[in-house]
PDB file of C-alpha atoms in Angstrom:
ATOM      1  CA  UNK A  13       0.014   0.003  -0.031  1.00 98.00           C
ATOM      2  CA  UNK A  14       1.015   3.612  -0.566  1.00 98.00           C
ATOM      3  CA  UNK A  15      -0.197   6.458   1.677  1.00 98.00           C
ATOM      4  CA  UNK A  16       0.032   9.913   0.177  1.00 98.00           C
ATOM      5  CA  UNK A  17       0.283  12.573   2.851  1.00 98.00           C
ATOM      6  CA  UNK A  18       0.851  16.317   3.173  1.00 97.00           C
ATOM      7  CA  UNK A  19       3.217  18.272   5.455  1.00 97.00           C
ATOM      8  CA  UNK A  20       3.464  16.563   8.861  1.00 97.00           C
ATOM      9  CA  UNK A  21       3.450  19.939  10.644  1.00 97.00           C
ATOM     10  CA  UNK A  22       0.093  21.072   9.315  1.00 96.00           C
ATOM     11  CA  UNK A  23      -1.769  18.114   7.729  1.00 97.00           C
ATOM     12  CA  UNK A  24      -3.984  16.823  10.568  1.00 97.00           C
ATOM     13  CA  UNK A  25      -5.939  14.758   8.063  1.00 97.00           C
ATOM     14  CA  UNK A  26      -2.798  12.962   6.966  1.00 98.00           C
ATOM     15  CA  UNK A  27      -1.796  12.042  10.541  1.00 98.00           C
ATOM     16  CA  UNK A  28      -4.983   9.964  11.082  1.00 98.00           C
ATOM     17  CA  UNK A  29      -4.548   7.145   8.547  1.00 98.00           C
ATOM     18  CA  UNK A  30      -0.726   7.289   8.907  1.00 98.00           C
ATOM     19  CA  UNK A  31      -1.178   6.551  12.644  1.00 98.00           C
ATOM     20  CA  UNK A  32      -3.655   3.738  12.056  1.00 98.00           C
ATOM     21  CA  UNK A  33      -1.209   2.065   9.629  1.00 98.00           C
ATOM     22  CA  UNK A  34       1.620   2.496  12.156  1.00 98.00           C
ATOM     23  CA  UNK A  35      -0.384   1.125  15.043  1.00 98.00           C
ATOM     24  CA  UNK A  36      -1.602  -1.918  13.041  1.00 97.00           C
ATOM     25  CA  UNK A  37       1.902  -2.493  11.739  1.00 96.00           C
ATOM     26  CA  UNK A  38       0.595  -2.875   8.196  1.00 95.00           C
ATOM     27  CA  UNK A  39       3.378  -2.321   5.612  1.00 97.00           C
ATOM     28  CA  UNK A  40       3.085   0.819   3.537  1.00 98.00           C
ATOM     29  CA  UNK A  41       5.103   3.284   1.536  1.00 98.00           C
ATOM     30  CA  UNK A  42       4.769   6.895   2.580  1.00 98.00           C
ATOM     31  CA  UNK A  43       4.651   9.611  -0.174  1.00 98.00           C
ATOM     32  CA  UNK A  44       4.846  13.075   1.277  1.00 97.00           C
ATOM     33  CA  UNK A  45       3.873  16.076  -0.851  1.00 97.00           C
ATOM     34  CA  UNK A  46       4.681  19.612   0.339  1.00 95.00           C
ATOM     35  CA  UNK A  47       1.264  21.173   0.044  1.00 93.00           C
ATOM     36  CA  UNK A  48       2.451  24.760  -0.616  1.00 90.00           C
ATOM     37  CA  UNK A  49       5.104  23.650  -3.147  1.00 89.00           C
ATOM     38  CA  UNK A  50       5.021  24.398  -6.832  1.00 92.00           C
ATOM     39  CA  UNK A  51       3.043  21.746  -8.644  1.00 93.00           C
ATOM     40  CA  UNK A  52       1.686  20.238  -5.480  1.00 96.00           C
ATOM     41  CA  UNK A  53      -1.915  19.943  -6.827  1.00 95.00           C
ATOM     42  CA  UNK A  54      -0.775  18.176  -9.884  1.00 96.00           C
ATOM     43  CA  UNK A  55       1.369  15.813  -7.994  1.00 96.00           C
ATOM     44  CA  UNK A  56      -1.504  14.975  -5.614  1.00 97.00           C
ATOM     45  CA  UNK A  57      -3.792  14.381  -8.596  1.00 97.00           C
ATOM     46  CA  UNK A  58      -1.494  11.660  -9.785  1.00 96.00           C
ATOM     47  CA  UNK A  59      -2.778   9.597  -6.836  1.00 97.00           C
ATOM     48  CA  UNK A  60      -5.948  11.244  -5.485  1.00 97.00           C
ATOM     49  CA  UNK A  61      -8.981  11.988  -7.684  1.00 95.00           C
ATOM     50  CA  UNK A  62     -10.193  14.592  -5.228  1.00 96.00           C
ATOM     51  CA  UNK A  63      -6.902  16.463  -5.383  1.00 95.00           C
ATOM     52  CA  UNK A  64      -6.592  16.201  -1.664  1.00 95.00           C
ATOM     53  CA  UNK A  65      -4.540  14.243   0.849  1.00 98.00           C
ATOM     54  CA  UNK A  66      -4.502  11.775   2.468  1.00 98.00           C
ATOM     55  CA  UNK A  67      -4.961   9.160  -0.127  1.00 98.00           C
ATOM     56  CA  UNK A  68      -4.402   5.434   0.196  1.00 98.00           C
ATOM     57  CA  UNK A  69      -3.413   3.447  -2.923  1.00 98.00           C
ATOM     58  CA  UNK A  70      -3.726  -0.362  -2.589  1.00 98.00           C
ATOM     59  CA  UNK A  71      -3.203  -1.841  -6.028  1.00 97.00           C
ATOM     60  CA  UNK A  72      -6.075  -0.654  -8.133  1.00 96.00           C
ATOM     61  CA  UNK A  73      -8.043   0.502  -5.099  1.00 97.00           C
ATOM     62  CA  UNK A  74      -7.851   4.242  -4.260  1.00 98.00           C
ATOM     63  CA  UNK A  75      -9.354   5.695  -1.090  1.00 98.00           C
ATOM     64  CA  UNK A  76      -9.067   9.410  -0.606  1.00 96.00           C
ATOM     65  CA  UNK A  77     -10.674  10.346   2.679  1.00 96.00           C
ATOM     66  CA  UNK A  78      -9.156   9.783   6.102  1.00 97.00           C
ATOM     67  CA  UNK A  79     -12.200   8.209   7.720  1.00 98.00           C
ATOM     68  CA  UNK A  80     -12.849   6.079   4.584  1.00 98.00           C
ATOM     69  CA  UNK A  81      -9.213   4.913   4.731  1.00 98.00           C
ATOM     70  CA  UNK A  82      -9.726   3.956   8.369  1.00 98.00           C
ATOM     71  CA  UNK A  83     -12.832   1.909   7.434  1.00 98.00           C
ATOM     72  CA  UNK A  84     -10.923   0.235   4.607  1.00 98.00           C
ATOM     73  CA  UNK A  85      -8.128  -0.728   6.969  1.00 98.00           C
ATOM     74  CA  UNK A  86     -10.558  -1.980   9.527  1.00 98.00           C
ATOM     75  CA  UNK A  87     -11.739  -4.530   6.954  1.00 97.00           C
ATOM     76  CA  UNK A  88      -8.153  -5.778   6.932  1.00 97.00           C
ATOM     77  CA  UNK A  89      -7.600  -5.392  10.688  1.00 97.00           C
ATOM     78  CA  UNK A  90     -11.071  -5.582  12.441  1.00 97.00           C
ATOM     79  CA  UNK A  91      -9.557  -4.738  15.844  1.00 97.00           C
ATOM     80  CA  UNK A  92      -9.499  -1.118  14.671  1.00 98.00           C
ATOM     81  CA  UNK A  93     -13.100  -0.934  15.909  1.00 98.00           C
ATOM     82  CA  UNK A  94     -14.323  -2.148  19.299  1.00 98.00           C
ATOM     83  CA  UNK A  95     -15.570  -5.700  19.205  1.00 96.00           C
ATOM     84  CA  UNK A  96     -18.784  -4.947  21.187  1.00 97.00           C
ATOM     85  CA  UNK A  97     -21.616  -3.627  19.019  1.00 97.00           C
ATOM     86  CA  UNK A  98     -22.694  -0.645  21.189  1.00 98.00           C
ATOM     87  CA  UNK A  99     -19.160   0.451  21.837  1.00 98.00           C
ATOM     88  CA  UNK A 100     -18.391   0.144  18.093  1.00 98.00           C
ATOM     89  CA  UNK A 101     -21.404   2.340  17.280  1.00 98.00           C
ATOM     90  CA  UNK A 102     -20.256   5.023  19.750  1.00 98.00           C
ATOM     91  CA  UNK A 103     -16.651   4.865  18.413  1.00 98.00           C
ATOM     92  CA  UNK A 104     -18.046   5.398  14.915  1.00 98.00           C
ATOM     93  CA  UNK A 105     -20.279   8.238  16.037  1.00 98.00           C
ATOM     94  CA  UNK A 106     -17.493  10.280  17.743  1.00 98.00           C
ATOM     95  CA  UNK A 107     -15.177   9.572  14.809  1.00 98.00           C
ATOM     96  CA  UNK A 108     -17.776  10.970  12.461  1.00 98.00           C
ATOM     97  CA  UNK A 109     -18.346  13.957  14.750  1.00 98.00           C
ATOM     98  CA  UNK A 110     -14.634  14.685  14.716  1.00 98.00           C
ATOM     99  CA  UNK A 111     -14.531  14.248  11.001  1.00 97.00           C
ATOM    100  CA  UNK A 112     -17.343  16.750  10.189  1.00 96.00           C
ATOM    101  CA  UNK A 113     -17.443  19.115  13.220  1.00 97.00           C
ATOM    102  CA  UNK A 114     -15.465  21.483  15.452  1.00 98.00           C
ATOM    103  CA  UNK A 115     -15.168  24.096  12.748  1.00 97.00           C
ATOM    104  CA  UNK A 116     -14.258  26.939  15.126  1.00 98.00           C
ATOM    105  CA  UNK A 117     -11.402  24.977  16.691  1.00 97.00           C
ATOM    106  CA  UNK A 118     -10.075  24.020  13.289  1.00 96.00           C
ATOM    107  CA  UNK A 119     -10.216  27.632  12.180  1.00 96.00           C
ATOM    108  CA  UNK A 120      -8.650  29.260  15.256  1.00 96.00           C
ATOM    109  CA  UNK A 121      -6.398  26.408  16.419  1.00 96.00           C
ATOM    110  CA  UNK A 122      -4.773  24.860  13.320  1.00 96.00           C
ATOM    111  CA  UNK A 123      -2.315  22.041  13.862  1.00 97.00           C
ATOM    112  CA  UNK A 124       1.171  23.512  13.982  1.00 96.00           C
ATOM    113  CA  UNK A 125       3.574  21.255  15.825  1.00 97.00           C
ATOM    114  CA  UNK A 126       6.439  23.731  15.453  1.00 94.00           C
ATOM    115  CA  UNK A 127       4.527  26.461  17.301  1.00 93.00           C
ATOM    116  CA  UNK A 128       3.728  27.401  20.890  1.00 93.00           C
ATOM    117  CA  UNK A 129       0.893  29.846  20.960  1.00 89.00           C
ATOM    118  CA  UNK A 130      -0.996  29.871  24.259  1.00 87.00           C
ATOM    119  CA  UNK A 131      -4.279  31.845  24.066  1.00 83.00           C
ATOM    120  CA  UNK A 132      -5.163  34.192  26.859  1.00 78.00           C
ATOM    121  CA  UNK A 133      -8.674  34.660  25.368  1.00 88.00           C
ATOM    122  CA  UNK A 134     -10.423  32.297  22.964  1.00 92.00           C
ATOM    123  CA  UNK A 135     -13.581  32.848  20.954  1.00 95.00           C
ATOM    124  CA  UNK A 136     -16.694  31.521  22.746  1.00 97.00           C
ATOM    125  CA  UNK A 137     -17.365  29.007  19.899  1.00 98.00           C
ATOM    126  CA  UNK A 138     -13.797  27.664  20.223  1.00 97.00           C
ATOM    127  CA  UNK A 139     -14.397  27.065  23.905  1.00 97.00           C
ATOM    128  CA  UNK A 140     -17.628  25.328  23.089  1.00 98.00           C
ATOM    129  CA  UNK A 141     -15.750  22.985  20.660  1.00 98.00           C
ATOM    130  CA  UNK A 142     -13.099  22.312  23.302  1.00 98.00           C
ATOM    131  CA  UNK A 143     -15.732  21.587  25.966  1.00 98.00           C
ATOM    132  CA  UNK A 144     -17.447  19.042  23.668  1.00 98.00           C
ATOM    133  CA  UNK A 145     -14.121  17.311  22.812  1.00 98.00           C
ATOM    134  CA  UNK A 146     -13.205  17.121  26.568  1.00 98.00           C
ATOM    135  CA  UNK A 147     -16.696  15.730  27.361  1.00 98.00           C
ATOM    136  CA  UNK A 148     -16.200  12.952  24.730  1.00 98.00           C
ATOM    137  CA  UNK A 149     -12.800  12.064  26.129  1.00 98.00           C
ATOM    138  CA  UNK A 150     -13.901  12.172  29.764  1.00 98.00           C
ATOM    139  CA  UNK A 151     -16.971  10.107  28.997  1.00 98.00           C
ATOM    140  CA  UNK A 152     -14.977   7.392  27.216  1.00 98.00           C
ATOM    141  CA  UNK A 153     -12.217   7.280  29.790  1.00 97.00           C
ATOM    142  CA  UNK A 154     -14.614   7.176  32.740  1.00 96.00           C
ATOM    143  CA  UNK A 155     -16.457   4.171  31.355  1.00 97.00           C
ATOM    144  CA  UNK A 156     -13.759   2.226  29.507  1.00 97.00           C
ATOM    145  CA  UNK A 157     -10.473   2.984  31.441  1.00 96.00           C
ATOM    146  CA  UNK A 158     -10.662  -0.569  32.912  1.00 97.00           C
ATOM    147  CA  UNK A 159     -10.309  -1.955  29.397  1.00 97.00           C
ATOM    148  CA  UNK A 160      -7.041  -0.155  28.537  1.00 98.00           C
ATOM    149  CA  UNK A 161      -5.496   3.300  28.156  1.00 98.00           C
ATOM    150  CA  UNK A 162      -7.265   4.382  24.907  1.00 98.00           C
ATOM    151  CA  UNK A 163     -10.724   5.873  24.386  1.00 98.00           C
ATOM    152  CA  UNK A 164     -12.348   2.478  24.152  1.00 98.00           C
ATOM    153  CA  UNK A 165      -9.678   0.438  25.968  1.00 98.00           C
ATOM    154  CA  UNK A 166      -7.512  -0.688  23.111  1.00 98.00           C
ATOM    155  CA  UNK A 167      -6.398   1.570  20.215  1.00 98.00           C
ATOM    156  CA  UNK A 168      -9.059   2.219  17.673  1.00 98.00           C
ATOM    157  CA  UNK A 169      -9.904   4.516  14.747  1.00 98.00           C
ATOM    158  CA  UNK A 170     -11.530   6.872  17.290  1.00 98.00           C
ATOM    159  CA  UNK A 171      -8.094   7.493  18.849  1.00 98.00           C
ATOM    160  CA  UNK A 172      -6.593   8.221  15.467  1.00 98.00           C
ATOM    161  CA  UNK A 173      -9.382  10.655  14.561  1.00 98.00           C
ATOM    162  CA  UNK A 174      -8.692  12.761  17.704  1.00 98.00           C
ATOM    163  CA  UNK A 175      -4.912  12.397  17.535  1.00 98.00           C
ATOM    164  CA  UNK A 176      -4.312  15.776  15.852  1.00 98.00           C
ATOM    165  CA  UNK A 177      -6.227  17.458  18.692  1.00 98.00           C
ATOM    166  CA  UNK A 178      -3.526  16.259  21.054  1.00 98.00           C
ATOM    167  CA  UNK A 179      -0.999  18.384  19.127  1.00 97.00           C
ATOM    168  CA  UNK A 180      -3.456  21.342  18.889  1.00 97.00           C
ATOM    169  CA  UNK A 181      -4.053  21.368  22.665  1.00 97.00           C
ATOM    170  CA  UNK A 182      -0.300  21.203  23.334  1.00 96.00           C
ATOM    171  CA  UNK A 183       0.355  24.102  20.910  1.00 96.00           C
ATOM    172  CA  UNK A 184      -2.381  26.313  22.284  1.00 96.00           C
ATOM    173  CA  UNK A 185      -1.889  25.238  26.044  1.00 95.00           C
ATOM    174  CA  UNK A 186      -5.393  23.929  26.619  1.00 96.00           C
ATOM    175  CA  UNK A 187      -5.813  22.715  30.238  1.00 95.00           C
ATOM    176  CA  UNK A 188      -7.325  19.262  30.472  1.00 97.00           C
ATOM    177  CA  UNK A 189      -9.014  17.442  33.343  1.00 97.00           C
ATOM    178  CA  UNK A 190      -7.405  14.195  34.704  1.00 96.00           C
ATOM    179  CA  UNK A 191      -9.058  11.616  32.476  1.00 96.00           C
ATOM    180  CA  UNK A 192      -8.553  13.569  29.301  1.00 97.00           C
ATOM    181  CA  UNK A 193      -4.925  14.357  30.313  1.00 97.00           C
ATOM    182  CA  UNK A 194      -4.218  10.655  30.878  1.00 97.00           C
ATOM    183  CA  UNK A 195      -5.532   9.785  27.413  1.00 98.00           C
ATOM    184  CA  UNK A 196      -3.649  12.673  25.748  1.00 98.00           C
ATOM    185  CA  UNK A 197      -0.439  11.578  27.597  1.00 98.00           C
ATOM    186  CA  UNK A 198      -0.933   8.069  26.327  1.00 98.00           C
ATOM    187  CA  UNK A 199      -1.309   9.296  22.732  1.00 98.00           C
ATOM    188  CA  UNK A 200       1.659  11.654  23.028  1.00 98.00           C
ATOM    189  CA  UNK A 201       3.899   8.834  24.276  1.00 98.00           C
ATOM    190  CA  UNK A 202       3.123   6.471  21.329  1.00 98.00           C
ATOM    191  CA  UNK A 203       6.332   5.864  19.309  1.00 98.00           C
ATOM    192  CA  UNK A 204       4.368   6.555  16.162  1.00 98.00           C
ATOM    193  CA  UNK A 205       3.190   9.983  17.462  1.00 98.00           C
ATOM    194  CA  UNK A 206       6.789  10.775  18.435  1.00 98.00           C
ATOM    195  CA  UNK A 207       7.920   9.719  14.963  1.00 98.00           C
ATOM    196  CA  UNK A 208       5.325  12.083  13.419  1.00 98.00           C
ATOM    197  CA  UNK A 209       6.428  14.880  15.685  1.00 98.00           C
ATOM    198  CA  UNK A 210      10.143  14.428  14.756  1.00 98.00           C
ATOM    199  CA  UNK A 211       9.200  14.460  11.104  1.00 97.00           C
ATOM    200  CA  UNK A 212       7.209  17.618  11.582  1.00 97.00           C
ATOM    201  CA  UNK A 213      10.032  19.381  13.392  1.00 96.00           C
ATOM    202  CA  UNK A 214      12.449  18.335  10.665  1.00 96.00           C
ATOM    203  CA  UNK A 215      10.312  20.117   7.967  1.00 95.00           C
ATOM    204  CA  UNK A 216      11.926  23.413   7.040  1.00 88.00           C
ATOM    205  CA  UNK A 217       9.493  24.583   4.321  1.00 78.00           C
TER     206      UNK A 217
END
């Protein structure tokens, strides 16, 4: 498989399927495209019909959306979703919510691993987004901590969908309550997350 990604420092969407592949130890070739570079769009279109990253190429199969890539990989590695039906439904629901929501946070708190930009004052709608994310994390960890250190015990697509928020909250110095902090620390400590961070810090564009 080939995974086409953008800049590690900025491309939160690219991080998600890359982390899933790393955590499942499925072999893949990484193709990184500097998104602000000359000819970047044309280069992406060689792989992705949408002209966007990430894009997974598996032989003749092309999947060009991060959540869809996750679903495709879950068919290869079913443990990427919780095995229990109700937990699996909840994991899918919060993954979809992350995929389509939190517009204010995305706008005002873009992923930028190089930066440190604590906010003294945030827009009210950003605080609303943060509060909802924290409520999701606290709810999952309160109920499922006995199953393991991730949102639903073991690592799942839901963890990958929220992984970029770990970097955002570090960059913008968002205070977290205990359960959420424990999950964020678990994610931060993953070797794959540290590998992504090292790659981001090495980018000089």
